[in-house]
Coordinates of C-alpha atoms in Angstrom, one line a residue:
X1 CA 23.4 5.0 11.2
X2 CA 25.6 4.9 8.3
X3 CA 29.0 6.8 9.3
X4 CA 29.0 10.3 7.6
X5 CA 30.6 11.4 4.9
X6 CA 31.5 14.9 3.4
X7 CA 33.9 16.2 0.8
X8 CA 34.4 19.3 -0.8
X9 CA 36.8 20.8 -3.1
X10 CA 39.3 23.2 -1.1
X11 CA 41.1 26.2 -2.8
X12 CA 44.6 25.2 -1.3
X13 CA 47.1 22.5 -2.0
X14 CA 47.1 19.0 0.1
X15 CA 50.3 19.8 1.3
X16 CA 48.8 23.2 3.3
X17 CA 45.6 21.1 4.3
X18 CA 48.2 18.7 6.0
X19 CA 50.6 21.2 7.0
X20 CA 47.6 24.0 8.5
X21 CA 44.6 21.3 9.6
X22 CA 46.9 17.7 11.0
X23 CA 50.9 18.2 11.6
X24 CA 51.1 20.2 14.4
X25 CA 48.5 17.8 16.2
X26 CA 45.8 20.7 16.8
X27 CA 42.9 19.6 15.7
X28 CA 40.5 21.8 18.1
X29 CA 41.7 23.9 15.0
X30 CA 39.1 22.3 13.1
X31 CA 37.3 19.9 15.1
X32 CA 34.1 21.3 16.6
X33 CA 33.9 18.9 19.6
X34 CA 37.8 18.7 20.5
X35 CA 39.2 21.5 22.9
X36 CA 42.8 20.1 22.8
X37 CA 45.2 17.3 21.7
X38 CA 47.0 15.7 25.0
X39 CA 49.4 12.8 25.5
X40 CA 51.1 12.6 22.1
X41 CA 53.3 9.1 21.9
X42 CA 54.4 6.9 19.9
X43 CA 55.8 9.4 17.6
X44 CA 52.9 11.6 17.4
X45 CA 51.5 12.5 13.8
X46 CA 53.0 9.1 12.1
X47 CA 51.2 5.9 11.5
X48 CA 50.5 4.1 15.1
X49 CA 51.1 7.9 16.7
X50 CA 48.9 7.9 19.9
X51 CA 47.1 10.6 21.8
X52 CA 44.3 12.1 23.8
X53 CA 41.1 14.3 22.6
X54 CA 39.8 16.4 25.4
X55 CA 36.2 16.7 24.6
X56 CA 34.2 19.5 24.9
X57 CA 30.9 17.5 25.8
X58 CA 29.3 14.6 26.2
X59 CA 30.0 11.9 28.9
X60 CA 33.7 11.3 28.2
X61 CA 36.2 13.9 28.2
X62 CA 39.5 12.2 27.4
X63 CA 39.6 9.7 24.7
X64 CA 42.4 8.3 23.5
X65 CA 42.9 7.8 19.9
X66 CA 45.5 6.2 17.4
X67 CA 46.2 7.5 14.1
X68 CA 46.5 4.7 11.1
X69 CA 45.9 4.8 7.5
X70 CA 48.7 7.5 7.6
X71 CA 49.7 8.5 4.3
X72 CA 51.7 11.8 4.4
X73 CA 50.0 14.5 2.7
X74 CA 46.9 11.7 1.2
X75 CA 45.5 10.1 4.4
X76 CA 45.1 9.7 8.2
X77 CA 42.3 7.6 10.4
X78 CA 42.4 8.7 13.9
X79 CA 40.1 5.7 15.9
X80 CA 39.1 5.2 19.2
X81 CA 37.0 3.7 22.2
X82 CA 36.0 4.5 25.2
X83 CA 33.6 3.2 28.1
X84 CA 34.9 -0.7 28.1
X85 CA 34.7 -0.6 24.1
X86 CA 30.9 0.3 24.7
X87 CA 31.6 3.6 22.6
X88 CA 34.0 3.7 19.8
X89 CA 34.5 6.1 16.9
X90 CA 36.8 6.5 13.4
X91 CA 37.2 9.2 11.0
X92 CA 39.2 9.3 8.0
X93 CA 40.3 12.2 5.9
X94 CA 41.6 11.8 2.6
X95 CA 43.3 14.9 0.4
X96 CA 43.3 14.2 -3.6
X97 CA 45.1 16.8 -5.7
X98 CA 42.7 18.2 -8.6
X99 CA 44.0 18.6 -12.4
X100 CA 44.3 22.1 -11.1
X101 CA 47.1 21.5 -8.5
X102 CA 45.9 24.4 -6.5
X103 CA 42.9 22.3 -5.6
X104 CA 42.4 19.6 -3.2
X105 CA 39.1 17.1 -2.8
X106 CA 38.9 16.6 0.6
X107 CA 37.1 13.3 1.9
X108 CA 36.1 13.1 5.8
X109 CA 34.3 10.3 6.7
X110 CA 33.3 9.8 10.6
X111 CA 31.1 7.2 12.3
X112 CA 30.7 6.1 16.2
X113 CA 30.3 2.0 16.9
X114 CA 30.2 -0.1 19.4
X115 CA 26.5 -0.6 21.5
X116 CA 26.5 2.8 22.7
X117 CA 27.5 4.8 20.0
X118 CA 25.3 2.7 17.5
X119 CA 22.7 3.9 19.9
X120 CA 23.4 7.2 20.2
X121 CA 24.0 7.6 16.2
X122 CA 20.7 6.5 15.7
X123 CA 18.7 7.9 18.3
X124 CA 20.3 11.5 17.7
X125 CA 22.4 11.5 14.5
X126 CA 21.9 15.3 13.9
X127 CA 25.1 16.4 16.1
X128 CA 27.1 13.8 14.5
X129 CA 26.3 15.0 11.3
X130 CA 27.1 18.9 12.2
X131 CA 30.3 17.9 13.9
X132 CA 31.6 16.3 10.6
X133 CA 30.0 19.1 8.0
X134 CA 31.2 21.9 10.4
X135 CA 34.8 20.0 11.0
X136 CA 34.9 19.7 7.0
X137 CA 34.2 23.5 6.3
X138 CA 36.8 24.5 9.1
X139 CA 39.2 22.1 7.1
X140 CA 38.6 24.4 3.8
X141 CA 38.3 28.0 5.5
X142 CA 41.8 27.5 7.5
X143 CA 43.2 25.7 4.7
X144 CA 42.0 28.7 1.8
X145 CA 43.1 31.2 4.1
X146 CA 46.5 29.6 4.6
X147 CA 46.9 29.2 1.1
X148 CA 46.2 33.0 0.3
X149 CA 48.9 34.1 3.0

């Protein structure tokens, strides 16, 4: 499968996307599958910033990521692998500011890789799917509501 990709157009700036969904490293905010962020290192939200997701489901419960493609307020990949490399994921989320600067596109890609996670993203890609469209309209709900406050 194909990784997934979703955008939408968000009613808030890039810089509250980044400030309410990303800096303060909780992305069981937004993340449907992620109960909490653990073992920040390395600096933490910054370009080679490592950490843990605690999963709610699914075989592994700790993964640990790195966060790259880490342009403040534009980008961040957070990548990862578990299982001997047999399972390994990426998403990428990038904010571009509208003509109307109170409007934000919002790009989130995410795929899985690796043998296993090839497998499982074609042999079930429907949960895959929801996890990144329900992770994207968390993204725009917390961000629109921060915006408004």
């Amino acid at each position: 499968m194909a990784p997934v990709e979703s955008e939408a157009i968000v009613k808030a700036k890039a810089s509250t996307i980044w400030k309410t969904c990303f800096q303060d490293m909780k992305w069981e905010k937004w993340d449907p599958d992620v109960v909490e962020v653990t073992n920040i290192q390395n600096g933490g939200f910054m370009e080679g910033g490592t950490f843990d997701f605690v999963m709610k489901e699914g075989p592994v419960k700790v993964v640990p990521c790195t966060l790259s493609n880490f342009q403040h307020e534009k980008s961040l990949t957070f990548s990862g692998s578990a299982m001997g490399g047999l399972l390994s994921f990426s998403g990428t989320v990038e904010l571009t500011p509208q003509v109307n600067d109170d409007e934000t596109k919002v790009n989130y890609t995410f795929a899985l890789m690796g043998c296993l996670g090839s497998f499982v993203s074609f042999a079930n890609p429907k949960p895959i799917v929801a996890g990144t469209e329900n992770g994207l309209a968390n993204i725009v709900r917390l961000s629109e509501e921060a915006e408004t406050k």
